[in-house]
Amino acid sequence: MQQYLLFAIVGLGFGCIYAAISMGVVITYRGTGIINFATGAMAMWGAYVFDELNRTGDLVFPVAIIPHKVSLGDGVGSVPFALALVLAVLSCSLIGLLVHFLVFRPLRRAPILARVVASVGVLLAIQALIVMQFTSTPRAVAPILPNEPVDFAGISFSRDRLWLTGVVIVIAVAMWAWFRFTRLGLATRASAENERAIGLARFSPQVLAGSTWVLSSTVVGFIVILTSPTVILNPLTYVLAIVPALAAALIGRLSSIAVTVTAALALGMVQSIVVFQTTKAWWPEWAKAGLSDALPFVVIVIALFVVGDSLPSRGAVESDPLPEVYRPKMRTAVIAPVVIGAGVVATLTSGSYRFGIITSMIVTIIMLSLVVLTGLVGQISLAQAGIAGTAGFALSKLGDAAGIPFPISPLLAALVATVFGVLIGIPALRIRGAQLAVVTLAGAVALEKFIFRNTQLAEAAGNPIADPTLFGLDMGIREGRTIARVEFAILVLLVVTVCSILVGNLARSATGRRFLAVRSNERAGASVGISIANTKLLAFGIASFLAGVGGAFLGYSRGQLSADSFTVMVGLSFLAFAYLGGITTVSGAIIAGTFAPLGIGFVILDRALDIGTAYQILAGIGLVLTAIFNPEGIAGANRKNFDKMRAGLAARAAAKAAPVDGDDAAGAGTVGPEAVPTAAAPAPRATQRPSFDDAPVVLAINELTVRYGGLKAVDDASLRVREGEIVGLIGPNGAGKTTMIDALTGFIPSEGRIEFCGAELTTEQPYQRARLGLSRTWQSLELFGDLSVRENVQVADERATVGSVLADFVKPARPVDLTRVDSALDLVGLAGDADVRPGDLPLGRQKLVGVARALASSPRVMLADEPAAGLDTAESRALGREIIDIAEGGVSILLVDHDMGLVLEVCDYIYVLDFGQIIAEGTAADIRANEAVIDAYLGSEVHT
Ligand code: ATP
């Protein structure tokens, strides 16, 4: 028991570090909505500054190249302790302020991906700056707090553990009180939830965000400096403490400082006790190393599974769109010269230059995995190096050692990586955005510490990987004094070419469309029959396979599995370079591979400028700048410049060809504005529409109830929709109409009975209901912004099979039957706009895209949620005509709208909802005459 107590108290030291960093994460998140992966790195700067002041009296500034230090010690060495502490803490505050002004303020409206990438950029830059200014030699920091031994209950431990814990608790209470009781603290919390409201209350949201950054970096810096004598300080010490700190912060739901700090202290203690357990004789040898590092991953996965939601809810915060995706055709005329050029250069070079080219090509394969996962599907993964590493690791076990020949062994190794990747991706089914980055980061740490650095699993002496041979030909990288043979370079070129073509094809295929649909809008994707879970897991699988292929070849290129090639920091730099190159395109992956560390770009720069450590700083800064100014990366910028140049040349050529003057008017006539939909009034229905009394019921809702906490948004509502019928559902704002559609389509749980085409719907997911024929449109558009109008509609019509996904890699543009897509577009008059993006259309026509999309899946019933909102009278009447046409095609419609003219005109039967209850039903004439309806809803509208 005493031993347990001793280890628990020893673990308090790490617990305090986790508590400090997790507190910083929570404060920053509460004040700015940003999960800052660089929290540990920023505070570590303070620890180094403090130590340097104590050792040499030099105050080091967070800058590179320009003069970066002043001597305060008058040449006698250290400065007074208190002064050193104050200056070191202030340097952390300064970093917080700089990070706010230079990085996150410009990114305040950027998508989550950009913010995650930027915080990774800050992490990399600061870590590299530390190596540059303080070297990576480990340091033992002189004691700060009293550290004489304490004897208690038969054990003896250092007093500083108690001091540290006390300091952490006092500061945690102070932070809690600050958020709870001070005006500024309250305003900071509120501003994270609603910037505009706080703006109205005369607080500047940006001042609040800036003060949050300063507060959190000061607090974390102060505690981290105090903890620095309890660890050996090296440039990674605090950087990766972010993982257990994030685990604690997630347990505190990124909001409760008390829960977070308690969890952090407990995690430190539990980790220490786990380490103690692993010293026992009965503990399996293979599970000894790295287990405590894997623990936060388990905690994070559990915490996120408990906290996360499988689909974003209505009203989830929207931000700017993700970097634009460009999906060019894989043209031989473009690919062949690039491949031949690369082959020639690889043949003509030698030594480290050829090795650089090989490394670039291999890293490109791993970058392609990020293009698929992050670029196309929007899932942020910081674990791609780790996943690549599992393949390298598997190859060292599966290759010659197990008698499996090339190329089967790397393929098998990549399949092993696929399994790991899909496992790491499972949390993505419930979580997204920065939280997914957290899980994958924790997964990468677990892989590195528990597997790659586990001497029981990976031999300490190295895990040799035999050279590949093909048809008796030695394709190995080394021979004698040659460090990079051309045979290996050509082999890698072949592999990277095939992978690039496959990814390029995938992006343009039906699978690519589904990926982009999920990236744009998961809820809308589910509503058109896309299984979000399968799509994400497929993406994780493909990406992991690619990373695995890259990892296997990285293994071949090194001759043995080296954990150093697949560390967490390598994984972070992969994301950094993928984003820099352009994370949405194959060309971006190639650029990223070119400039990645040890790639050819790096080799050339290093030879020319002896750039060394500065490279990582430049990469970090470049990453931040890319996130702010150029989210499509270098490839995107190149493409835009190229497009501009082409447009310029075309304009010049056109100007030359054009007649000197005249003809303008004739031209103007042909390019006039698109015809606004003509206001063809719906024909008087009574004469045209049949009676539906005897038609079979397709949708029967019985006593449907939906609760939001104590509120019954839908209360015991029953209604029927018959085959071919247009049924209206009207009611005042907040009556529960959208909630009813959400419940029918499976987006929120409900009580009661929903019968669709004779069968009861119970646990079916939204995508399954859509496939059964229950489709919907959205009040708030929810279109897929990255796809053209036609593709928006097409995704609703396409269904994935194993065969179709495999074929998508090879032949993305197979002839498919587009009859349903075309007729849906025709029906709503969008055939002429099929190739533009929905965002380029006026609102009215965007609404019609939603209608066409809902129609493309051949629904039995379409639930149309306020399709006329935002339309003018003419557009609304045209829509009415289209709704009647759709119903005449056999689709039943439940129409929710506030446009009474439209509803009363086109609907065969109408239900009126008020406070979640059906208060009236009948034909348009019945509803017009119903006093209760007039009182509750129609009011003067009908009397006039
Ligand atoms: P509108 O015509 O304005 O779209 P509606 O009839 O569609 O209104 P709903 O949006 O379904 O009404 O809202 C019904 C009730 O449920 C309202 O009181 C609303 O505030 C509440 N509500 C809707 N969504 C949520 C939610 N996610 N959490 C809690 N309450 C909600």
Tab-separated table of N, CA, C and O in Angstrom, residues 177-277:
chain	number	residue	atom	x	y	z
A	177	ALA	N	-12.765	31.286	-10.186
A	177	ALA	CA	-13.429	32.489	-9.660
A	177	ALA	C	-13.414	33.596	-10.716
A	177	ALA	O	-14.396	34.326	-10.878
A	178	TRP	N	-12.328	33.680	-11.460
A	178	TRP	CA	-12.228	34.733	-12.472
A	178	TRP	C	-13.328	34.571	-13.534
A	178	TRP	O	-14.013	35.525	-13.901
A	179	PHE	N	-13.507	33.343	-13.989
A	179	PHE	CA	-14.553	33.111	-14.998
A	179	PHE	C	-15.949	33.288	-14.417
A	179	PHE	O	-16.884	33.637	-15.097
A	180	ARG	N	-16.065	33.002	-13.150
A	180	ARG	CA	-17.391	32.963	-12.557
A	180	ARG	C	-17.852	34.326	-12.059
A	180	ARG	O	-19.022	34.682	-12.181
A	181	PHE	N	-16.911	35.087	-11.481
A	181	PHE	CA	-17.363	36.272	-10.767
A	181	PHE	C	-16.944	37.600	-11.392
A	181	PHE	O	-17.550	38.621	-11.106
A	182	THR	N	-15.902	37.613	-12.218
A	182	THR	CA	-15.492	38.923	-12.736
A	182	THR	C	-16.254	39.220	-14.026
A	182	THR	O	-16.630	38.308	-14.765
A	183	ARG	N	-16.465	40.506	-14.267
A	183	ARG	CA	-17.186	40.907	-15.472
A	183	ARG	C	-16.431	40.469	-16.721
A	183	ARG	O	-17.010	39.963	-17.681
A	184	LEU	N	-15.099	40.647	-16.650
A	184	LEU	CA	-14.291	40.280	-17.810
A	184	LEU	C	-14.348	38.763	-18.058
A	184	LEU	O	-14.468	38.305	-19.195
A	185	GLY	N	-14.279	38.016	-16.968
A	185	GLY	CA	-14.328	36.556	-17.089
A	185	GLY	C	-15.649	36.097	-17.674
A	185	GLY	O	-15.705	35.277	-18.594
A	186	LEU	N	-16.740	36.683	-17.149
A	186	LEU	CA	-18.068	36.314	-17.657
A	186	LEU	C	-18.194	36.700	-19.127
A	186	LEU	O	-18.689	35.936	-19.957
A	187	ALA	N	-17.699	37.901	-19.437
A	187	ALA	CA	-17.792	38.369	-20.824
A	187	ALA	C	-16.971	37.474	-21.749
A	187	ALA	O	-17.379	37.173	-22.868
A	188	THR	N	-15.804	37.014	-21.267
A	188	THR	CA	-14.966	36.147	-22.092
A	188	THR	C	-15.689	34.857	-22.425
A	188	THR	O	-15.714	34.402	-23.563
A	189	ARG	N	-16.316	34.297	-21.407
A	189	ARG	CA	-17.062	33.056	-21.644
A	189	ARG	C	-18.172	33.284	-22.647
A	189	ARG	O	-18.377	32.527	-23.589
A	190	ALA	N	-18.904	34.387	-22.418
A	190	ALA	CA	-20.040	34.658	-23.303
A	190	ALA	C	-19.568	34.919	-24.719
A	190	ALA	O	-20.211	34.519	-25.685
A	191	SER	N	-18.414	35.582	-24.862
A	191	SER	CA	-17.970	35.938	-26.218
A	191	SER	C	-17.645	34.701	-27.032
A	191	SER	O	-17.797	34.682	-28.242
A	192	ALA	N	-17.190	33.640	-26.361
A	192	ALA	CA	-16.894	32.416	-27.108
A	192	ALA	C	-18.186	31.840	-27.658
A	192	ALA	O	-18.205	31.205	-28.710
A	193	GLU	N	-19.296	32.076	-26.937
A	193	GLU	CA	-20.557	31.505	-27.408
A	193	GLU	C	-21.221	32.402	-28.444
A	193	GLU	O	-21.831	31.944	-29.379
A	194	ASN	N	-21.128	33.695	-28.268
A	194	ASN	CA	-21.803	34.577	-29.212
A	194	ASN	C	-21.063	35.905	-29.319
A	194	ASN	O	-21.303	36.828	-28.560
A	195	GLU	N	-20.170	35.955	-30.302
A	195	GLU	CA	-19.334	37.143	-30.457
A	195	GLU	C	-20.145	38.406	-30.646
A	195	GLU	O	-19.869	39.437	-30.076
A	196	ARG	N	-21.227	38.279	-31.445
A	196	ARG	CA	-21.954	39.483	-31.798
A	196	ARG	C	-22.655	40.078	-30.580
A	196	ARG	O	-22.645	41.275	-30.352
A	197	ALA	N	-23.225	39.183	-29.753
A	197	ALA	CA	-23.954	39.667	-28.589
A	197	ALA	C	-23.013	40.440	-27.672
A	197	ALA	O	-23.367	41.476	-27.113
A	198	ILE	N	-21.795	39.957	-27.544
A	198	ILE	CA	-20.854	40.643	-26.674
A	198	ILE	C	-20.431	41.963	-27.294
A	198	ILE	O	-20.267	42.969	-26.631
A	199	GLY	N	-20.327	41.961	-28.620
A	199	GLY	CA	-20.030	43.207	-29.323
A	199	GLY	C	-21.070	44.261	-28.967
A	199	GLY	O	-20.740	45.413	-28.669
A	200	LEU	N	-22.324	43.841	-28.923
A	200	LEU	CA	-23.393	44.769	-28.594
A	200	LEU	C	-23.254	45.244	-27.156
A	200	LEU	O	-23.623	46.353	-26.815
A	201	ALA	N	-22.736	44.386	-26.293
A	201	ALA	CA	-22.605	44.764	-24.889
A	201	ALA	C	-21.332	45.582	-24.637
A	201	ALA	O	-20.860	45.676	-23.517
A	202	ARG	N	-20.770	46.137	-25.692
A	202	ARG	CA	-19.618	47.046	-25.623
A	202	ARG	C	-18.311	46.401	-25.157
A	202	ARG	O	-17.441	47.056	-24.657
A	203	PHE	N	-18.199	45.123	-25.291
A	203	PHE	CA	-16.905	44.501	-25.072
A	203	PHE	C	-16.362	44.169	-26.443
A	203	PHE	O	-17.098	43.642	-27.276
A	204	SER	N	-15.109	44.434	-26.650
A	204	SER	CA	-14.555	44.038	-27.935
A	204	SER	C	-14.161	42.566	-27.866
A	204	SER	O	-13.335	42.182	-27.039
A	205	PRO	N	-14.760	41.730	-28.719
A	205	PRO	CA	-14.450	40.299	-28.658
A	205	PRO	C	-12.965	40.037	-28.846
A	205	PRO	O	-12.403	39.130	-28.243
A	206	GLN	N	-12.317	40.856	-29.655
A	206	GLN	CA	-10.906	40.607	-29.913
A	206	GLN	C	-10.033	40.967	-28.718
A	206	GLN	O	-9.029	40.327	-28.452
A	207	VAL	N	-10.443	42.010	-27.969
A	207	VAL	CA	-9.708	42.335	-26.740
A	207	VAL	C	-9.879	41.189	-25.749
A	207	VAL	O	-8.934	40.749	-25.082
A	208	LEU	N	-11.097	40.671	-25.687
A	208	LEU	CA	-11.343	39.551	-24.774
A	208	LEU	C	-10.508	38.336	-25.184
A	208	LEU	O	-9.893	37.674	-24.347
A	209	ALA	N	-10.476	38.056	-26.487
A	209	ALA	CA	-9.699	36.894	-26.946
A	209	ALA	C	-8.229	37.101	-26.640
A	209	ALA	O	-7.541	36.204	-26.142
A	210	GLY	N	-7.729	38.322	-26.906
A	210	GLY	CA	-6.321	38.620	-26.646
A	210	GLY	C	-6.002	38.439	-25.168
A	210	GLY	O	-4.991	37.834	-24.801
A	211	SER	N	-6.894	38.948	-24.300
A	211	SER	CA	-6.598	38.827	-22.866
A	211	SER	C	-6.652	37.368	-22.437
A	211	SER	O	-5.905	36.942	-21.561
A	212	THR	N	-7.519	36.574	-23.093
A	212	THR	CA	-7.551	35.146	-22.768
A	212	THR	C	-6.225	34.483	-23.102
A	212	THR	O	-5.701	33.688	-22.323
A	213	TRP	N	-5.682	34.819	-24.282
A	213	TRP	CA	-4.398	34.218	-24.678
A	213	TRP	C	-3.306	34.582	-23.680
A	213	TRP	O	-2.501	33.754	-23.272
A	214	VAL	N	-3.299	35.874	-23.281
A	214	VAL	CA	-2.254	36.307	-22.344
A	214	VAL	C	-2.450	35.604	-20.997
A	214	VAL	O	-1.506	35.067	-20.409
A	215	LEU	N	-3.694	35.566	-20.547
A	215	LEU	CA	-3.969	34.938	-19.245
A	215	LEU	C	-3.530	33.469	-19.256
A	215	LEU	O	-2.807	33.014	-18.371
A	216	SER	N	-3.973	32.746	-20.295
A	216	SER	CA	-3.685	31.313	-20.271
A	216	SER	C	-2.184	31.060	-20.417
A	216	SER	O	-1.623	30.238	-19.700
A	217	SER	N	-1.515	31.808	-21.278
A	217	SER	CA	-0.089	31.513	-21.438
A	217	SER	C	0.700	31.934	-20.193
A	217	SER	O	1.694	31.287	-19.838
A	218	THR	N	0.240	32.970	-19.501
A	218	THR	CA	0.927	33.387	-18.271
A	218	THR	C	0.771	32.328	-17.185
A	218	THR	O	1.735	31.917	-16.534
A	219	VAL	N	-0.490	31.885	-17.005
A	219	VAL	CA	-0.765	30.918	-15.942
A	219	VAL	C	-0.019	29.607	-16.200
A	219	VAL	O	0.660	29.067	-15.329
A	220	VAL	N	-0.146	29.096	-17.439
A	220	VAL	CA	0.505	27.822	-17.743
A	220	VAL	C	2.021	27.989	-17.636
A	220	VAL	O	2.718	27.143	-17.066
A	221	GLY	N	2.530	29.100	-18.174
A	221	GLY	CA	3.965	29.332	-18.121
A	221	GLY	C	4.474	29.333	-16.685
A	221	GLY	O	5.480	28.679	-16.371
A	222	PHE	N	3.757	30.032	-15.804
A	222	PHE	CA	4.190	30.119	-14.404
A	222	PHE	C	4.290	28.716	-13.784
A	222	PHE	O	5.311	28.351	-13.195
A	223	ILE	N	3.232	27.924	-13.939
A	223	ILE	CA	3.258	26.594	-13.289
A	223	ILE	C	4.329	25.714	-13.937
A	223	ILE	O	5.059	25.002	-13.254
A	224	VAL	N	4.395	25.775	-15.267
A	224	VAL	CA	5.366	24.912	-15.956
A	224	VAL	C	6.791	25.252	-15.518
A	224	VAL	O	7.619	24.368	-15.300
A	225	ILE	N	7.077	26.525	-15.344
A	225	ILE	CA	8.420	26.909	-14.875
A	225	ILE	C	8.670	26.287	-13.495
A	225	ILE	O	9.731	25.731	-13.227
A	226	LEU	N	7.649	26.362	-12.632
A	226	LEU	CA	7.825	25.774	-11.292
A	226	LEU	C	8.054	24.261	-11.359
A	226	LEU	O	8.737	23.682	-10.529
A	227	THR	N	7.442	23.612	-12.377
A	227	THR	CA	7.598	22.145	-12.451
A	227	THR	C	8.916	21.741	-13.130
A	227	THR	O	9.303	20.581	-13.055
A	228	SER	N	9.583	22.702	-13.789
A	228	SER	CA	10.734	22.304	-14.615
A	228	SER	C	11.854	21.593	-13.839
A	228	SER	O	12.510	20.720	-14.406
A	229	PRO	N	12.088	21.914	-12.543
A	229	PRO	CA	13.139	21.152	-11.848
A	229	PRO	C	12.753	19.687	-11.606
A	229	PRO	O	13.625	18.874	-11.290
A	230	THR	N	11.469	19.338	-11.754
A	230	THR	CA	11.064	17.949	-11.482
A	230	THR	C	11.246	17.044	-12.697
A	230	THR	O	10.989	15.847	-12.621
A	231	VAL	N	11.633	17.642	-13.844
A	231	VAL	CA	11.822	16.817	-15.050
A	231	VAL	C	13.203	17.117	-15.630
A	231	VAL	O	13.857	18.058	-15.204
A	232	ILE	N	13.619	16.302	-16.570
A	232	ILE	CA	14.810	16.669	-17.345
A	232	ILE	C	14.285	17.464	-18.537
A	232	ILE	O	13.473	16.972	-19.317
A	233	LEU	N	14.750	18.693	-18.624
A	233	LEU	CA	14.200	19.580	-19.662
A	233	LEU	C	14.862	19.280	-21.007
A	233	LEU	O	16.079	19.345	-21.140
A	234	ASN	N	14.038	18.903	-21.979
A	234	ASN	CA	14.538	18.805	-23.357
A	234	ASN	C	13.439	19.315	-24.277
A	234	ASN	O	12.309	19.529	-23.819
A	235	PRO	N	13.742	19.556	-25.545
A	235	PRO	CA	12.760	20.259	-26.383
A	235	PRO	C	11.446	19.517	-26.606
A	235	PRO	O	10.548	20.044	-27.256
A	236	LEU	N	11.324	18.301	-26.094
A	236	LEU	CA	10.050	17.590	-26.258
A	236	LEU	C	9.298	17.461	-24.940
A	236	LEU	O	8.134	17.065	-24.923
A	237	THR	N	9.967	17.798	-23.828
A	237	THR	CA	9.397	17.491	-22.512
A	237	THR	C	7.934	17.899	-22.393
A	237	THR	O	7.080	17.100	-22.044
A	238	TYR	N	7.656	19.160	-22.676
A	238	TYR	CA	6.295	19.641	-22.439
A	238	TYR	C	5.431	19.599	-23.689
A	238	TYR	O	4.226	19.724	-23.602
A	239	VAL	N	6.078	19.444	-24.841
A	239	VAL	CA	5.310	19.493	-26.087
A	239	VAL	C	4.281	18.370	-26.107
A	239	VAL	O	3.100	18.574	-26.387
A	240	LEU	N	4.731	17.161	-25.773
A	240	LEU	CA	3.815	16.023	-25.866
A	240	LEU	C	2.974	15.832	-24.612
A	240	LEU	O	2.042	15.034	-24.609
A	241	ALA	N	3.274	16.612	-23.562
A	241	ALA	CA	2.398	16.561	-22.381
A	241	ALA	C	1.011	17.093	-22.757
A	241	ALA	O	0.060	16.945	-22.005
A	242	ILE	N	0.920	17.675	-23.950
A	242	ILE	CA	-0.388	18.162	-24.399
A	242	ILE	C	-1.387	17.009	-24.505
A	242	ILE	O	-2.589	17.197	-24.315
A	243	VAL	N	-0.894	15.788	-24.767
A	243	VAL	CA	-1.832	14.678	-24.982
A	243	VAL	C	-2.565	14.290	-23.685
A	243	VAL	O	-3.797	14.328	-23.655
A	244	PRO	N	-1.830	13.953	-22.601
A	244	PRO	CA	-2.576	13.703	-21.364
A	244	PRO	C	-3.351	14.937	-20.909
A	244	PRO	O	-4.454	14.811	-20.343
A	245	ALA	N	-2.793	16.127	-21.179
A	245	ALA	CA	-3.517	17.342	-20.780
A	245	ALA	C	-4.844	17.440	-21.532
A	245	ALA	O	-5.881	17.801	-20.958
A	246	LEU	N	-4.836	17.098	-22.814
A	246	LEU	CA	-6.080	17.129	-23.586
A	246	LEU	C	-7.062	16.086	-23.057
A	246	LEU	O	-8.276	16.313	-23.027
A	247	ALA	N	-6.519	14.934	-22.640
A	247	ALA	CA	-7.400	13.903	-22.075
A	247	ALA	C	-8.126	14.469	-20.863
A	247	ALA	O	-9.353	14.335	-20.729
A	248	ALA	N	-7.382	15.157	-19.992
A	248	ALA	CA	-8.008	15.729	-18.795
A	248	ALA	C	-9.000	16.816	-19.184
A	248	ALA	O	-10.111	16.889	-18.647
A	249	ALA	N	-8.606	17.652	-20.159
A	249	ALA	CA	-9.496	18.744	-20.571
A	249	ALA	C	-10.793	18.193	-21.157
A	249	ALA	O	-11.873	18.763	-20.961
A	250	LEU	N	-10.711	17.068	-21.860
A	250	LEU	CA	-11.929	16.489	-22.432
A	250	LEU	C	-12.819	15.914	-21.337
A	250	LEU	O	-14.043	15.972	-21.435
A	251	ILE	N	-12.180	15.354	-20.302
A	251	ILE	CA	-13.006	14.865	-19.188
A	251	ILE	C	-13.746	16.053	-18.566
A	251	ILE	O	-14.900	15.955	-18.173
A	252	GLY	N	-13.083	17.192	-18.533
A	252	GLY	CA	-13.747	18.403	-18.025
A	252	GLY	C	-14.600	19.072	-19.085
A	252	GLY	O	-14.990	20.221	-18.922
A	253	ARG	N	-14.895	18.358	-20.172
A	253	ARG	CA	-15.712	18.854	-21.286
A	253	ARG	C	-15.238	20.215	-21.796
A	253	ARG	O	-16.026	21.042	-22.223
A	254	LEU	N	-13.973	20.446	-21.692
A	254	LEU	CA	-13.355	21.685	-22.145
A	254	LEU	C	-13.990	22.915	-21.494
A	254	LEU	O	-13.912	24.013	-22.016
A	255	SER	N	-14.636	22.707	-20.369
A	255	SER	CA	-15.242	23.877	-19.728
A	255	SER	C	-15.018	23.923	-18.218
A	255	SER	O	-14.833	24.994	-17.668
A	256	SER	N	-15.020	22.782	-17.549
A	256	SER	CA	-14.897	22.842	-16.092
A	256	SER	C	-13.437	22.775	-15.666
A	256	SER	O	-12.754	21.770	-15.861
A	257	ILE	N	-12.970	23.870	-15.073
A	257	ILE	CA	-11.573	23.899	-14.634
A	257	ILE	C	-11.372	22.917	-13.476
A	257	ILE	O	-10.377	22.190	-13.420
A	258	ALA	N	-12.361	22.845	-12.572
A	258	ALA	CA	-12.213	21.960	-11.406
A	258	ALA	C	-12.078	20.503	-11.847
A	258	ALA	O	-11.162	19.783	-11.430
A	259	VAL	N	-12.991	20.066	-12.733
A	259	VAL	CA	-12.951	18.664	-13.177
A	259	VAL	C	-11.657	18.403	-13.947
A	259	VAL	O	-11.001	17.372	-13.773
A	260	THR	N	-11.279	19.356	-14.799
A	260	THR	CA	-10.074	19.180	-15.619
A	260	THR	C	-8.838	18.999	-14.750
A	260	THR	O	-8.047	18.068	-14.949
A	261	VAL	N	-8.684	19.890	-13.775
A	261	VAL	CA	-7.478	19.829	-12.941
A	261	VAL	C	-7.476	18.549	-12.111
A	261	VAL	O	-6.447	17.870	-11.982
A	262	THR	N	-8.628	18.179	-11.583
A	262	THR	CA	-8.700	16.931	-10.810
A	262	THR	C	-8.320	15.752	-11.703
A	262	THR	O	-7.545	14.878	-11.317
A	263	ALA	N	-8.888	15.736	-12.918
A	263	ALA	CA	-8.596	14.617	-13.832
A	263	ALA	C	-7.112	14.582	-14.176
A	263	ALA	O	-6.503	13.514	-14.257
A	264	ALA	N	-6.518	15.757	-14.367
A	264	ALA	CA	-5.102	15.809	-14.735
A	264	ALA	C	-4.229	15.266	-13.609
A	264	ALA	O	-3.318	14.465	-13.844
A	265	LEU	N	-4.517	15.701	-12.386
A	265	LEU	CA	-3.727	15.207	-11.245
A	265	LEU	C	-3.905	13.695	-11.119
A	265	LEU	O	-2.941	12.951	-10.913
A	266	ALA	N	-5.162	13.244	-11.289
A	266	ALA	CA	-5.428	11.805	-11.160
A	266	ALA	C	-4.699	11.031	-12.258
A	266	ALA	O	-4.124	9.970	-12.006
A	267	LEU	N	-4.696	11.600	-13.472
A	267	LEU	CA	-4.046	10.897	-14.585
A	267	LEU	C	-2.556	10.735	-14.315
A	267	LEU	O	-1.984	9.663	-14.549
A	268	GLY	N	-1.928	11.790	-13.806
A	268	GLY	CA	-0.506	11.705	-13.478
A	268	GLY	C	-0.260	10.598	-12.454
A	268	GLY	O	0.669	9.795	-12.589
A	269	MET	N	-1.130	10.536	-11.458
A	269	MET	CA	-0.944	9.535	-10.409
A	269	MET	C	-1.193	8.125	-10.958
A	269	MET	O	-0.437	7.191	-10.682
A	270	VAL	N	-2.261	7.983	-11.750
A	270	VAL	CA	-2.576	6.649	-12.284
A	270	VAL	C	-1.444	6.178	-13.203
A	270	VAL	O	-1.030	5.013	-13.141
A	271	GLN	N	-0.939	7.087	-14.027
A	271	GLN	CA	0.173	6.704	-14.906
A	271	GLN	C	1.342	6.182	-14.086
A	271	GLN	O	1.953	5.164	-14.415
A	272	SER	N	1.636	6.875	-12.989
A	272	SER	CA	2.768	6.473	-12.158
A	272	SER	C	2.503	5.101	-11.531
A	272	SER	O	3.397	4.252	-11.458
A	273	ILE	N	1.252	4.882	-11.114
A	273	ILE	CA	0.920	3.579	-10.510
A	273	ILE	C	0.991	2.477	-11.575
A	273	ILE	O	1.440	1.362	-11.304
A	274	VAL	N	0.580	2.811	-12.813
A	274	VAL	CA	0.685	1.823	-13.901
A	274	VAL	C	2.147	1.446	-14.108
A	274	VAL	O	2.487	0.270	-14.261
A	275	VAL	N	3.006	2.448	-14.073
A	275	VAL	CA	4.434	2.166	-14.224
A	275	VAL	C	4.886	1.227	-13.099
A	275	VAL	O	5.622	0.258	-13.332
A	276	PHE	N	4.415	1.496	-11.898
A	276	PHE	CA	4.760	0.634	-10.762
A	276	PHE	C	4.293	-0.807	-11.012
A	276	PHE	O	5.020	-1.770	-10.795
A	277	GLN	N	3.067	-0.915	-11.531
A	277	GLN	CA	2.529	-2.263	-11.796
A	277	GLN	C	3.390	-3.026	-12.803
A	277	GLN	O	3.586	-4.232	-12.687
